[in-house]
PDB file of C-alpha atoms in Angstrom:
ATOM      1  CA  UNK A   1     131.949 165.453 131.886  1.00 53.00           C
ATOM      2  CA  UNK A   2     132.185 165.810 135.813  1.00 68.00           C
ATOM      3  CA  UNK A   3     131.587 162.234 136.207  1.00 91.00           C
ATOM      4  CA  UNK A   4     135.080 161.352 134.080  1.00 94.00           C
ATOM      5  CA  UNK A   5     138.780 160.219 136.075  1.00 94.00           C
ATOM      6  CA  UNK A   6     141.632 161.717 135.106  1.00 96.00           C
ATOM      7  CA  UNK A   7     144.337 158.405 135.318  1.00 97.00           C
ATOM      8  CA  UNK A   8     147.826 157.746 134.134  1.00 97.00           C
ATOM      9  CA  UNK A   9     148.629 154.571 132.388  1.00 96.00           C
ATOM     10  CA  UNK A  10     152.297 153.923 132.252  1.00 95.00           C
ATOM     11  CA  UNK A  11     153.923 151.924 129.230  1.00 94.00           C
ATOM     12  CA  UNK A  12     157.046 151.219 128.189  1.00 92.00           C
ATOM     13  CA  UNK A  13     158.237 153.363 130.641  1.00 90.00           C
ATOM     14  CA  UNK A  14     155.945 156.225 129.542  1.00 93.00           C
ATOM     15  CA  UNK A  15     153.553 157.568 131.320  1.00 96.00           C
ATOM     16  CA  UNK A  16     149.792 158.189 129.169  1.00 97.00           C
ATOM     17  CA  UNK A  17     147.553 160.805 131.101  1.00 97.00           C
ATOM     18  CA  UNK A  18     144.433 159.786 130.397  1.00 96.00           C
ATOM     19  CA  UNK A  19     140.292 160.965 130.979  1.00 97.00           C
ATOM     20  CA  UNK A  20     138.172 158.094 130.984  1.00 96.00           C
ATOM     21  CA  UNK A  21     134.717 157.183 132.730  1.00 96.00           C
ATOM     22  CA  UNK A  22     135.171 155.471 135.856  1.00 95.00           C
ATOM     23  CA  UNK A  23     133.791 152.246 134.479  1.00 96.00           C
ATOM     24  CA  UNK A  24     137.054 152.066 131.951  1.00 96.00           C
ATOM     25  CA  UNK A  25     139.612 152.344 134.617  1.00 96.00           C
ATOM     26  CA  UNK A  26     139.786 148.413 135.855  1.00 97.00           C
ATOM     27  CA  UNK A  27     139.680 147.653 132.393  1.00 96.00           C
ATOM     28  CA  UNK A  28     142.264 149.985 130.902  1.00 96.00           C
ATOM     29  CA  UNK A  29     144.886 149.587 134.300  1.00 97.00           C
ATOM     30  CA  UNK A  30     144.849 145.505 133.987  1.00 96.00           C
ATOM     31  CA  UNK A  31     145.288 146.122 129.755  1.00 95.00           C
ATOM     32  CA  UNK A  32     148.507 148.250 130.928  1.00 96.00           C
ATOM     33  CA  UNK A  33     149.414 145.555 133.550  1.00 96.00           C
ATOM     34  CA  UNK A  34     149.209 142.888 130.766  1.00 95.00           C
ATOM     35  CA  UNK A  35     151.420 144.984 128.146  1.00 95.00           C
ATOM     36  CA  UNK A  36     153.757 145.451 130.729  1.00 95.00           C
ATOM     37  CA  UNK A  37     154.245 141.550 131.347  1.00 95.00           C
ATOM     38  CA  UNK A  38     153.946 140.806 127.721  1.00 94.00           C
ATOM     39  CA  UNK A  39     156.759 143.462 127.279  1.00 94.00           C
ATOM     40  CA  UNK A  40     159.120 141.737 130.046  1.00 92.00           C
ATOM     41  CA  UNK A  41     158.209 138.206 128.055  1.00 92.00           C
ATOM     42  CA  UNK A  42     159.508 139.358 124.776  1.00 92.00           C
ATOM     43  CA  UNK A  43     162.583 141.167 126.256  1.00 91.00           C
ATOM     44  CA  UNK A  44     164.124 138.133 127.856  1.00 90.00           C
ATOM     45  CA  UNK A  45     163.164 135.805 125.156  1.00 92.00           C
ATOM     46  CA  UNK A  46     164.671 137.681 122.416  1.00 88.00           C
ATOM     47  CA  UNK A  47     166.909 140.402 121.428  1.00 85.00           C
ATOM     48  CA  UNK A  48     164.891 143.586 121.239  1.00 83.00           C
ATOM     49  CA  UNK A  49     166.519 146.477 119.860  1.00 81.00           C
ATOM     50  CA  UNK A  50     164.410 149.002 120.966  1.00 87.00           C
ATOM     51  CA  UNK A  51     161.413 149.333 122.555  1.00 89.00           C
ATOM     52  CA  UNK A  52     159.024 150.217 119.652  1.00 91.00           C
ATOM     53  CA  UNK A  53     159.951 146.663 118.283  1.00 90.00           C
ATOM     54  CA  UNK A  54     158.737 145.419 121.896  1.00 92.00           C
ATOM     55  CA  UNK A  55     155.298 147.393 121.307  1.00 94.00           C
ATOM     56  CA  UNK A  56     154.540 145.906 117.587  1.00 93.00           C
ATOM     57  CA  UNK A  57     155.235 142.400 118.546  1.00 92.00           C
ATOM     58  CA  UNK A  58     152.635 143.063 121.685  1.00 94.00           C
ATOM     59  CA  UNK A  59     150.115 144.634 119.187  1.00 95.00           C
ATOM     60  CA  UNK A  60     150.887 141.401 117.082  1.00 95.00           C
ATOM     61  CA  UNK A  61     149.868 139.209 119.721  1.00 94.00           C
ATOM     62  CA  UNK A  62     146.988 141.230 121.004  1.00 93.00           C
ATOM     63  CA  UNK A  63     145.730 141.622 117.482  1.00 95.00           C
ATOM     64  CA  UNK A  64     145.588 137.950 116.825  1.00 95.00           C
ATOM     65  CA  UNK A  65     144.677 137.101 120.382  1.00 93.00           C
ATOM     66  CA  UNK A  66     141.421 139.029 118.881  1.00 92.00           C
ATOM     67  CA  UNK A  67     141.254 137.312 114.989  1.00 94.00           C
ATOM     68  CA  UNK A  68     141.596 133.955 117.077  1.00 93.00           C
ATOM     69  CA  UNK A  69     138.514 134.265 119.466  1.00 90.00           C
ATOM     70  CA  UNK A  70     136.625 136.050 116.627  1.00 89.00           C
ATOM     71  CA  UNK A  71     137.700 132.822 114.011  1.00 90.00           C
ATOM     72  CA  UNK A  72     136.755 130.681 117.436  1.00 88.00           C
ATOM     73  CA  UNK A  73     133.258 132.427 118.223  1.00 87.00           C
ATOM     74  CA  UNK A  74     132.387 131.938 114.471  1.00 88.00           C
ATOM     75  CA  UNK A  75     132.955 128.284 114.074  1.00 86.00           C
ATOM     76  CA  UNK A  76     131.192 127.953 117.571  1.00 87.00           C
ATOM     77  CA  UNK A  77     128.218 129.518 116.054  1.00 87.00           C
ATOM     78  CA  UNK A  78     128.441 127.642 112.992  1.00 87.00           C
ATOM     79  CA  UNK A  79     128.224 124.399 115.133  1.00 89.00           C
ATOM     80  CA  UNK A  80     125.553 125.574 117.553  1.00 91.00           C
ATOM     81  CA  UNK A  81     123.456 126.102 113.787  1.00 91.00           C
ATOM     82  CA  UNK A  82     123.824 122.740 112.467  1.00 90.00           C
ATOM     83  CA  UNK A  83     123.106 121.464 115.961  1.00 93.00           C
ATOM     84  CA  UNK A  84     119.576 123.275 115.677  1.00 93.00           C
ATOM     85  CA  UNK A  85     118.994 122.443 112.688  1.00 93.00           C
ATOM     86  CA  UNK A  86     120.013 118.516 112.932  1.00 92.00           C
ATOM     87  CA  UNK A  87     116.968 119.154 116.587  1.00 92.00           C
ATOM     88  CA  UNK A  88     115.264 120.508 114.643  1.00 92.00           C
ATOM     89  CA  UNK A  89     114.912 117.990 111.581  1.00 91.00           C
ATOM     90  CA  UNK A  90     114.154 115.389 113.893  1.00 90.00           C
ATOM     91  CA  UNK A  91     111.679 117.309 115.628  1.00 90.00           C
ATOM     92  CA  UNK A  92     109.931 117.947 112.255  1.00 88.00           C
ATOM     93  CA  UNK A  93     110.288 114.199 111.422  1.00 90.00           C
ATOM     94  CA  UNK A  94     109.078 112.980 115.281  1.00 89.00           C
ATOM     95  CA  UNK A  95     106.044 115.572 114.658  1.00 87.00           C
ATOM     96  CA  UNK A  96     104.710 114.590 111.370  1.00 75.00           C
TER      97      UNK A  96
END
C-alpha cells in the first residue's frame, strides 16, 4: 500500500480526497478536468437549478458517451465478421 498517492480531485466545487495507484492519477485528474468543462457547458446553455442537476446530466452524457462506443465497437465487429467470412468463402471457393 506504500506505493499508493494520496490526491484531491475537486468537483463541483468539492474537493474528493482520494488514494489511488500512481498509474490512476493522469487518468482520474483529466476525468475531473473534463466534468469540470462539461459542468461550465451545461450551466451557460441552460438554466440549472442546482448543481446536482449539473452532475446527472454529466453522468447522462458520460453514460451514453459509453453505450455509444460499446453499440459502435459491436457493429464494428459484426462487420469485421462478415468481412472474414465473405475472404474467407472465396478463399474456400479459389482453393477447391
Amino acid at each position: 500500500m506504500s506505493n499508493q498517492l494520496k490526491i484531491k480531485i475537486s468537483i463541483a466545487d468539492r474537493v474528493y480526497p482520494m488514494t489511488i495507484l500512481p498509474e490512476q492519477e493522469e487518468g482520474l485528474r483529466k476525468a475531473a478536468k473534463k466534468i469540470e468543462f462539461m459542468i461550465k457547458q451545461f450551466e451557460q446553455s441552460y438554466a440549472v437549478r442546482d448543481k446536482q442537476d449539473v452532475l446527472a446530466m454529466c453522468a447522462l452524457q458520460f453514460a451514453a458517451q459509453t453505450e455509444q462506443k460499446s453499440i459502435d465497437r459491436s457493429s464494428e465487429v459484426l462487420l469485421a465478421e462478415d468481412k472474414l467470412k465473405a475472404l474467407n468463402d472465396l478463399l474456400d471457393k479459389h482453393l477447391v
